[in-house]
Coordinates of C-alpha atoms and ligand atoms in Angstrom, one line a residue:
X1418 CA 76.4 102.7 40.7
X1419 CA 75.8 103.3 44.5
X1420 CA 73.7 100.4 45.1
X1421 CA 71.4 98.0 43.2
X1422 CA 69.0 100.3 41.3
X1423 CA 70.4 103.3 41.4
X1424 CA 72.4 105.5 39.2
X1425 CA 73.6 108.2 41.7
X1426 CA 70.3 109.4 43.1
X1427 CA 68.0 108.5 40.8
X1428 CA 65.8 105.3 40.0
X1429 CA 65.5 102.7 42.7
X1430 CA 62.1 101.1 43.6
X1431 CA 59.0 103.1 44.5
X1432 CA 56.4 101.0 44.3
X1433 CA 53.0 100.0 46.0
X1434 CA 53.5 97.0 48.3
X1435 CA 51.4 94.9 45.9
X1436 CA 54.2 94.9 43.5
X1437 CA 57.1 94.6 45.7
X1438 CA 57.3 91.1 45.7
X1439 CA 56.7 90.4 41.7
X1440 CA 59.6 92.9 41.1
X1441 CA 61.7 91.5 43.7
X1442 CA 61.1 88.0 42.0
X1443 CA 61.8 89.6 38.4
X1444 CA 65.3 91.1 39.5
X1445 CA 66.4 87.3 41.1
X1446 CA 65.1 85.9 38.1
X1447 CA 66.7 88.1 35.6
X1448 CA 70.4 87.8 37.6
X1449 CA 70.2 84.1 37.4
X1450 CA 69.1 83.9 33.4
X1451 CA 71.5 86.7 32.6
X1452 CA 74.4 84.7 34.1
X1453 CA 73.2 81.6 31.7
X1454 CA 75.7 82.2 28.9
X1455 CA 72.9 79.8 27.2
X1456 CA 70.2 82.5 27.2
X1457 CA 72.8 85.2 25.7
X1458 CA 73.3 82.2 22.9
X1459 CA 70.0 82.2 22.5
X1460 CA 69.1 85.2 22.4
X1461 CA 72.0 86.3 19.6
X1462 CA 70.7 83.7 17.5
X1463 CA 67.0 85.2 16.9
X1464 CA 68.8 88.6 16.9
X1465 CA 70.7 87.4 13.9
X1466 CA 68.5 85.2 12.2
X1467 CA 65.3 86.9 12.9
X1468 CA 65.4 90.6 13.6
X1469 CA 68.2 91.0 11.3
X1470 CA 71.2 91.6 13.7
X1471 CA 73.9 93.2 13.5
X1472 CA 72.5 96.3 11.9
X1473 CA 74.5 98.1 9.3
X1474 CA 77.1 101.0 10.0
X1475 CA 76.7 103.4 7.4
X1476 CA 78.7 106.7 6.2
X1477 CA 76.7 108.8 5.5
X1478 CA 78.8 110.6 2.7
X1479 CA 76.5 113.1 1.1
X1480 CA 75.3 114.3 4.7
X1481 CA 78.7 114.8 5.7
X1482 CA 79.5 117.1 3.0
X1483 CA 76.6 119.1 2.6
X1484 CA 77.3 119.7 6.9
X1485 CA 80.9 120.2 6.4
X1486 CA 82.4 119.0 9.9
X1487 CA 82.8 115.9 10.8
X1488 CA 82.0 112.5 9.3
X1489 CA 78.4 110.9 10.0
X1490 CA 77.5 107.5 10.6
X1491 CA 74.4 106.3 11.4
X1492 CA 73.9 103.4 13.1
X1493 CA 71.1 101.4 11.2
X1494 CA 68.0 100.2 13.6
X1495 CA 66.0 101.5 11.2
X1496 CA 66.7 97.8 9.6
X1497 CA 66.0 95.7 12.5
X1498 CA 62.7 93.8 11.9
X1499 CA 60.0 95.7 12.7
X1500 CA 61.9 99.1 11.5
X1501 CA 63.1 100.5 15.0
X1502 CA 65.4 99.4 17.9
X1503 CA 62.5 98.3 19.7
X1504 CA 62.8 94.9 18.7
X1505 CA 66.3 93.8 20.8
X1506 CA 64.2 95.1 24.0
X1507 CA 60.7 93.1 23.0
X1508 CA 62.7 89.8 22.0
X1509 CA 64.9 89.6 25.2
X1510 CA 62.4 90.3 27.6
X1511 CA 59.8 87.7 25.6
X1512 CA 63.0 84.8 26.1
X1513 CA 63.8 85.6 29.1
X1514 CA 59.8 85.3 30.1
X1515 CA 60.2 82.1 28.6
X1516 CA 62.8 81.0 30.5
X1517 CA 61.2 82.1 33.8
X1518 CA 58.4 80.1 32.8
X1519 CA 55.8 82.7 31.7
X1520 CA 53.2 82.1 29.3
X1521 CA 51.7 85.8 29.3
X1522 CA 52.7 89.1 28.4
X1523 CA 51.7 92.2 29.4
X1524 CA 53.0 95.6 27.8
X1525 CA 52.0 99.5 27.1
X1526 CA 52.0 101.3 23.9
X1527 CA 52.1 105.0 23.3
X1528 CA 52.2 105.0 19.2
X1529 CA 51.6 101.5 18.9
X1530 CA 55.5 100.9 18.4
X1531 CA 56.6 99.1 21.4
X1532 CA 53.1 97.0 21.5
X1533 CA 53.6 95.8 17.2
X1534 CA 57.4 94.4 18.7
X1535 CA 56.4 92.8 21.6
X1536 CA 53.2 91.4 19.2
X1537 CA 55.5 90.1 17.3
X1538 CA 57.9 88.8 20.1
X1539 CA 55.1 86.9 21.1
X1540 CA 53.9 85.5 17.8
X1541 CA 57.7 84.2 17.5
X1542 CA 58.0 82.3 20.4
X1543 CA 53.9 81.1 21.5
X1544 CA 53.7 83.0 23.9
X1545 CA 50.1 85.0 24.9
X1546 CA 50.1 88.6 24.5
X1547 CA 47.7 91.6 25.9
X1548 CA 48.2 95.6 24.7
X1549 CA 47.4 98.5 27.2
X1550 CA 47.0 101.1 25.1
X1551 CA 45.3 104.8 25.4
X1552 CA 42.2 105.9 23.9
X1553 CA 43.3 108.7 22.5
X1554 CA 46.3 106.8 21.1
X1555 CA 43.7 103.8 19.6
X1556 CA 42.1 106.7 18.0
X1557 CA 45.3 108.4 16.6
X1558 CA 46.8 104.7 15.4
X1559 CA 44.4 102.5 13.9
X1560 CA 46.7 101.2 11.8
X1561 CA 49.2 99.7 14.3
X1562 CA 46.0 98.5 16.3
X1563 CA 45.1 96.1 13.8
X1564 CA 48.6 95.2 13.1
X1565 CA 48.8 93.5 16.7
X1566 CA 45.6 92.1 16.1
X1567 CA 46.8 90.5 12.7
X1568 CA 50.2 89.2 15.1
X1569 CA 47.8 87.7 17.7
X1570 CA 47.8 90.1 20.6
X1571 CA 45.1 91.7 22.2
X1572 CA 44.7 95.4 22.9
X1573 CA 43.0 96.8 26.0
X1574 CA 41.7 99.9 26.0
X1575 CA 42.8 102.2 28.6
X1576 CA 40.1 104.8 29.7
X1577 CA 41.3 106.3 32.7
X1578 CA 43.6 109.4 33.3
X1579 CA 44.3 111.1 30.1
X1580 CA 43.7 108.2 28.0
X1581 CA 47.9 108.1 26.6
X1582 CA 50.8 106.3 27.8
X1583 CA 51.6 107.2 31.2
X1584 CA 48.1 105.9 32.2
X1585 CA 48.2 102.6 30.3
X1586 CA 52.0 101.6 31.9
X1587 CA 49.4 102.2 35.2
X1588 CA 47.5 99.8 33.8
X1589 CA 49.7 97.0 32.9
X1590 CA 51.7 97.6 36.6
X1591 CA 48.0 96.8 37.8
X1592 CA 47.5 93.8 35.5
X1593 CA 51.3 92.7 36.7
X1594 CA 50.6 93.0 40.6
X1595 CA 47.4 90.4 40.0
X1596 CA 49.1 88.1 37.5
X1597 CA 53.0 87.9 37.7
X1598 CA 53.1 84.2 39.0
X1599 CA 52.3 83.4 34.9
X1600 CA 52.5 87.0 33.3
X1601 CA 55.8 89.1 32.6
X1602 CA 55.6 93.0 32.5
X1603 CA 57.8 93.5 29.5
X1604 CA 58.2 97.1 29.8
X1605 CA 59.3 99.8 26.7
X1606 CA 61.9 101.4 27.7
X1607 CA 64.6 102.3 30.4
X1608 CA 62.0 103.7 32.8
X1609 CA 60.1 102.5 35.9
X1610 CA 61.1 100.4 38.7
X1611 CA 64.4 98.8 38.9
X1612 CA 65.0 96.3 38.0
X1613 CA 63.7 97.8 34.4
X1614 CA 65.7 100.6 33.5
X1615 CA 69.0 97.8 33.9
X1616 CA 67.3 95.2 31.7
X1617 CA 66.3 97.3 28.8
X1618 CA 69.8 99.2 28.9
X1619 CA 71.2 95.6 29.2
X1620 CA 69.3 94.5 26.0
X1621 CA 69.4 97.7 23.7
X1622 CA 73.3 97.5 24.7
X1623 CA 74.0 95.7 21.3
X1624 CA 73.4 98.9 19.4
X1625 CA 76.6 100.2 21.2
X1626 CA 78.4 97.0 21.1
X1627 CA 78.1 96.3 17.6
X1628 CA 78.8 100.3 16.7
X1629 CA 81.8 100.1 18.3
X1630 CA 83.5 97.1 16.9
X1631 CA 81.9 98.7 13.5
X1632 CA 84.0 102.1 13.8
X1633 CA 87.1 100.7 15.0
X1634 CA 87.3 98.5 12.2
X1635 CA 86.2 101.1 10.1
X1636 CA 89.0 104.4 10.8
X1637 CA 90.6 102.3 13.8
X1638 CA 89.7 104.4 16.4
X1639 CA 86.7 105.5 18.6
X1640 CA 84.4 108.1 17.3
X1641 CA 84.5 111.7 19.1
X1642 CA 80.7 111.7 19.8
X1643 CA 77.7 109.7 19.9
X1644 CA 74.4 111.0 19.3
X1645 CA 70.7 109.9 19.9
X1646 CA 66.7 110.9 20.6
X1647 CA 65.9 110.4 24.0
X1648 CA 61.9 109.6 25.0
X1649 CA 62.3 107.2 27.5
X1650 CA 65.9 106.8 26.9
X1651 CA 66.6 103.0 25.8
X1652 CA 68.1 103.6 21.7
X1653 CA 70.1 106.2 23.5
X1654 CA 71.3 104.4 26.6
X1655 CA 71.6 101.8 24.1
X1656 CA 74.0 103.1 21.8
X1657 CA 76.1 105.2 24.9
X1658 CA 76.3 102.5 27.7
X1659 CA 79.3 100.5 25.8
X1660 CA 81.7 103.8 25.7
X1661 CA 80.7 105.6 29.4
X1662 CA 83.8 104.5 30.3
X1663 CA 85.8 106.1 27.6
X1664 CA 86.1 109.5 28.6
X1665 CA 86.9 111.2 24.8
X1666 CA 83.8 110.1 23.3
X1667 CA 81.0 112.6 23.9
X1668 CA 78.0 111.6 24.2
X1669 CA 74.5 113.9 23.2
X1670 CA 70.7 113.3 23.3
X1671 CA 68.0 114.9 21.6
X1672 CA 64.8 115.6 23.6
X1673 CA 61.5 116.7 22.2
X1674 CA 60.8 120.5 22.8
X1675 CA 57.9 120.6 21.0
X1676 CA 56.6 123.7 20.0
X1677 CA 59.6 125.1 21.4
X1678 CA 60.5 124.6 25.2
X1679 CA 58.8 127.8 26.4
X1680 CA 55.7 127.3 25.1
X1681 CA 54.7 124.5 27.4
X1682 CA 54.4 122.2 24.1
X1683 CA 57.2 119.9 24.2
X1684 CA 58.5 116.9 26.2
X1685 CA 62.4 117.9 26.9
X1686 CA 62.1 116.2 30.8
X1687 CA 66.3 116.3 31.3
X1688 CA 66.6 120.1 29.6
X1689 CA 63.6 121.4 31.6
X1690 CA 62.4 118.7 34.2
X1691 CA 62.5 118.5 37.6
X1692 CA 63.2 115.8 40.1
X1693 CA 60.7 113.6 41.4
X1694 CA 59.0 109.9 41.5
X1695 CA 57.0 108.8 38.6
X1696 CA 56.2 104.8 37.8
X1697 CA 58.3 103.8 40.2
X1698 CA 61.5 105.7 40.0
X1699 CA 63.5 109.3 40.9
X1700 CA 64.3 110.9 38.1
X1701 CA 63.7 113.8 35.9
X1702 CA 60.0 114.7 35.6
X1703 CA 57.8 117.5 33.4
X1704 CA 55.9 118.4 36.1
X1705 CA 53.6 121.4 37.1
X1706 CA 54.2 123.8 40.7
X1707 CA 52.3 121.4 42.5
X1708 CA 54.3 118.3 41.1
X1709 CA 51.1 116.7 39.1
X1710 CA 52.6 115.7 35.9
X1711 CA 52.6 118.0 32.6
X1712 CA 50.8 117.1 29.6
X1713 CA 53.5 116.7 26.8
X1714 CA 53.7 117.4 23.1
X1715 CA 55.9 116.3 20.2
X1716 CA 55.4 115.5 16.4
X1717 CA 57.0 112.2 16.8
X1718 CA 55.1 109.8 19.5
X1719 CA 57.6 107.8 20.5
X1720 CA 59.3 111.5 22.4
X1721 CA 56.2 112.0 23.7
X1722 CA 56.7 110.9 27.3
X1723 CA 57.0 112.9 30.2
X1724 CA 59.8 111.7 32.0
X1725 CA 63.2 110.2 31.2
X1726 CA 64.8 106.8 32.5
X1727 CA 66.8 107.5 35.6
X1728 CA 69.9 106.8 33.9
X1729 CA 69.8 109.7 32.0
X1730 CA 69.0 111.6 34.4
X1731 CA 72.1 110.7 36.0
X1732 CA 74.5 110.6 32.9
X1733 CA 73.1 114.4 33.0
X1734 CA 73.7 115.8 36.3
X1735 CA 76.7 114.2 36.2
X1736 CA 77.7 116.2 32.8
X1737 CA 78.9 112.5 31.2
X1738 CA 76.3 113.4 28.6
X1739 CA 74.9 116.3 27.5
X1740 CA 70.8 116.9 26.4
X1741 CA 69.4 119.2 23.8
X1742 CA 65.7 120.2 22.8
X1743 CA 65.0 120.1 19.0
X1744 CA 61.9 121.4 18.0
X1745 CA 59.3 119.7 15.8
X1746 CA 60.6 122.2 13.2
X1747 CA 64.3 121.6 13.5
X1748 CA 62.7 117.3 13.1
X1749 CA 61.0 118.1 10.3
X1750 CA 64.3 120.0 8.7
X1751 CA 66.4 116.7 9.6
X1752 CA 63.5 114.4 8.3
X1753 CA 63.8 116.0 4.9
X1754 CA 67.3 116.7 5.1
X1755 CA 68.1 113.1 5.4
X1756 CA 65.7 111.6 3.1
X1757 CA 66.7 114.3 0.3
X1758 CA 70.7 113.9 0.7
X1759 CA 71.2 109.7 1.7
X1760 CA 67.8 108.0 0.3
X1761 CA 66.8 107.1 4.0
X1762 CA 63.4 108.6 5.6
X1763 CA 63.8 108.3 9.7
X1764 CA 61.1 108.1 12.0
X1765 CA 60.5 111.8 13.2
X1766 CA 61.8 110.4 16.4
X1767 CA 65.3 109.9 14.6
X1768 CA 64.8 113.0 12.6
X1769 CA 65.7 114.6 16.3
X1770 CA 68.6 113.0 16.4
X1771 CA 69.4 114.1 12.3
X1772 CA 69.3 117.2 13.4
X1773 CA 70.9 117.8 16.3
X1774 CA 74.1 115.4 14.9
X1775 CA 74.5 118.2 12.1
X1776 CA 74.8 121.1 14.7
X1777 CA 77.1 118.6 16.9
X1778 CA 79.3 117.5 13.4
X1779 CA 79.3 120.9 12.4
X1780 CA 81.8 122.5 15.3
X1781 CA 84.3 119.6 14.4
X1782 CA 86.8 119.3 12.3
X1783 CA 86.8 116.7 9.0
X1784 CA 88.8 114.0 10.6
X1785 CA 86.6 113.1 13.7
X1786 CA 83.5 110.9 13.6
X1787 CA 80.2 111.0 15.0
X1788 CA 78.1 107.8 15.1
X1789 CA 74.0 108.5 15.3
X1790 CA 71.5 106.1 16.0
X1791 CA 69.2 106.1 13.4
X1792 CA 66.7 104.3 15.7
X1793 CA 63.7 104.3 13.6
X1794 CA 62.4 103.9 9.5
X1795 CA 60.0 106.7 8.7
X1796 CA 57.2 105.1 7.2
X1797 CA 55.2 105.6 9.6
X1798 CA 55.4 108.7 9.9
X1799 CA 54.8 110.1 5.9
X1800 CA 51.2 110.6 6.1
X1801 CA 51.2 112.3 9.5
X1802 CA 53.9 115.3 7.5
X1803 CA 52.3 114.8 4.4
X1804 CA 49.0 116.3 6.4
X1805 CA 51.4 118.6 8.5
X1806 CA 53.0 120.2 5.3
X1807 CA 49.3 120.4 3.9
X1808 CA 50.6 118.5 0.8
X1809 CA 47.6 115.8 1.1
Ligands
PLP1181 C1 59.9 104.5 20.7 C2 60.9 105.1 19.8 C3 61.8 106.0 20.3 C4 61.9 106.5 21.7 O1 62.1 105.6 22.7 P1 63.5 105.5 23.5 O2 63.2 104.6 24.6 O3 63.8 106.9 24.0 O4 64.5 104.9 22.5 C5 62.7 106.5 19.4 N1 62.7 106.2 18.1 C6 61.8 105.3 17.6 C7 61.9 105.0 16.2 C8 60.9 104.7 18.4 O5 60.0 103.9 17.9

């Protein structure tokens, strides 16, 4: 890292001066509470006993050998409470709110996914909690809108902009400039301002952590590649962070592209982005000739962003990782794939991942591994391809 917040040239702090000083507060704050080995304790404890830590390692034998190549494993946040990764990021921002004496928070929602785990977060500990979430995306998810209603949180609806994501995180960095003396901004993923894009990768790091002491003890060696889905970046950066330093293992994300990357349909921000500031940070952007930012597409919501965390963006100029766009085709082909050969339907978000980890196992030979992170469970998602396939 060059200095504080970056990751070569990208992230850092761009910011209106109204939030300088929250954000400056929240990156002291979170230095001293991550030094407490207390809150680390802590935190381990409700990982375990609540969201179901550590999640299960798990060959994928019947995958493997209808791909032919190398052996699969996917790494098994599709069992973590609330059915995706997103938990390990809600419940150690939510503690360590707690521990900086905060009784409110704040958080955006694209799908509803992120806003149902912090919801929940919240319920667990007392704490209050307020939704910004699109129009358009209260319209779309109805279901998960009542589900943080039933948890206790309340959703605002965001009307401005185009009514999705990108304007309700606007929202909530408004909310957090008024309110951060009793409010925490418990962000998504690894995007936005630093100190952000570190404390998510800091807290999704487990996926990593555990995988690793999972495959050694498993064929006693590292795996030869990693791979992931990559929206904002945080199951991925997750699951890669603990082996950047180990030079053998590849590492590969799977964007969005849509409709297919030339059609203007997709949300692939590393594989066709350009560089530029968006929510607070440099990094890869989907953006138009005069730099206002695309509209994005994918068939899984949680891809569906248009920009990637700075981290990434790094990882890719600096070739440490490498970033592919799978179509919502290829997703759906990996969705069914998966489901049909191990009993296991991922989240079309993880389908990505399916798919791409069979064209990555394929080109290697029997005795190498691949570990995937199966970030997501796909119940979510069955009616939406139900009504896709036209099998309703
Ligand atoms: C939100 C979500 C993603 C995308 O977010 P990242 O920050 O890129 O991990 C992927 N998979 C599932 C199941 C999700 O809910």
């Amino acid at each position: 890292m060059t200095k504080p917040g970056y990751f070569g040239r990208f992230g850092g702090f761009f910011v209106p001066e109204v939030l300088v000083s929250s954000l400056k507060q929240l990156e002291r704050e979170y230095a001293t509470v991550a030094g407490d080995e207390g809150f680390w304790t802590e935190l381990n404890k409700l990982l375990g006993a609540y969201a179901g830590r550590p999640t299960p390692l798990y060959p994928a034998k019947r995958l493997t050998e209808s791909i032919g190549g190398a052996s699969i494993y996917l790494k098994r946040e599709d069992l973590a409470h609330t059915g995706s990764h997103k938990i390990n990021n809600a419940l150690g921002q939510a503690l360590l709110a707690k521990r900086m004496g905060r009784s409110r928070i704040i958080c955006e929602t694209g799908a509803g996914q992120h806003g149902v785990a912090t919801a929940t977060a919240c319920a667990l500990l007392g704490m209050e909690c307020e939704v910004y979430m699109g129009e358009v995306d209260v319209e779309r998810q109805k279901l998960n809108c009542f589900r943080m209603d039933l948890l206790g949180a309340k959703v605002n609806v965001v009307k401005s902009g185009s009514r999705t994501l990108k304007d309700s995180i606007n929202e909530a960095m408004r909310d957090y400039a008024a309110s951060s003396n009793h409010t925490h901004y418990l962000i998504g993923s690894v995007v936005g301002p630093h100190p952000y894009p570190t404390i998510v990768r800091d807290l999704q790091s487990v996926i990593g952590r555990e995988a690793r002491e999972q495959i050694t003890a498993e064929t006693g060696r590292l795996p030869e590649a990693l791979v992931a889905c990559v929206g904002g970046g945080s199951n991925s950066i997750g699951l890669f962070y603990p082996f950047v330093d180990d030079e053998d293992v590849k590492m590969y994300g799977a964007e969005a592209a849509g409709e297919g990357v030339d059609t203007g349909k997709h949300s692939a921000s590393v594989v066709a982005g350009k560089e530029g500031v968006l929510h607070g940070a440099r990094t890869l952007i989907l953006q138009e000739e005069d730099g206002q930012v695309s509209e994005t597409s994918s068939v899984a919501a949680g891809l569906d962003y248009p920009a990637v965390g700075p981290e990434h963006a790094f990882l890719s100029v600096s070739s440490r990782a490498k970033y592919f766009a799978v179509t919502d085709a290829e997703a759906l082909s990996g969705f069914h794939l998966l489901s049909e050969n191990e009993g296991i339907i991922p989240a079309l978000e993880s389908a990505h991942a399916i798919h791409l980890a069979t064209k990555v196992a394929a080109d290697m030979p029997r005795d190498q591994s691949v570990i995937v992170c199966l970030s997501g469970r796909g119940d979510k998602d069955v009616a939406q391809v139900a009504e896709l396939e036209g099998r309703l």
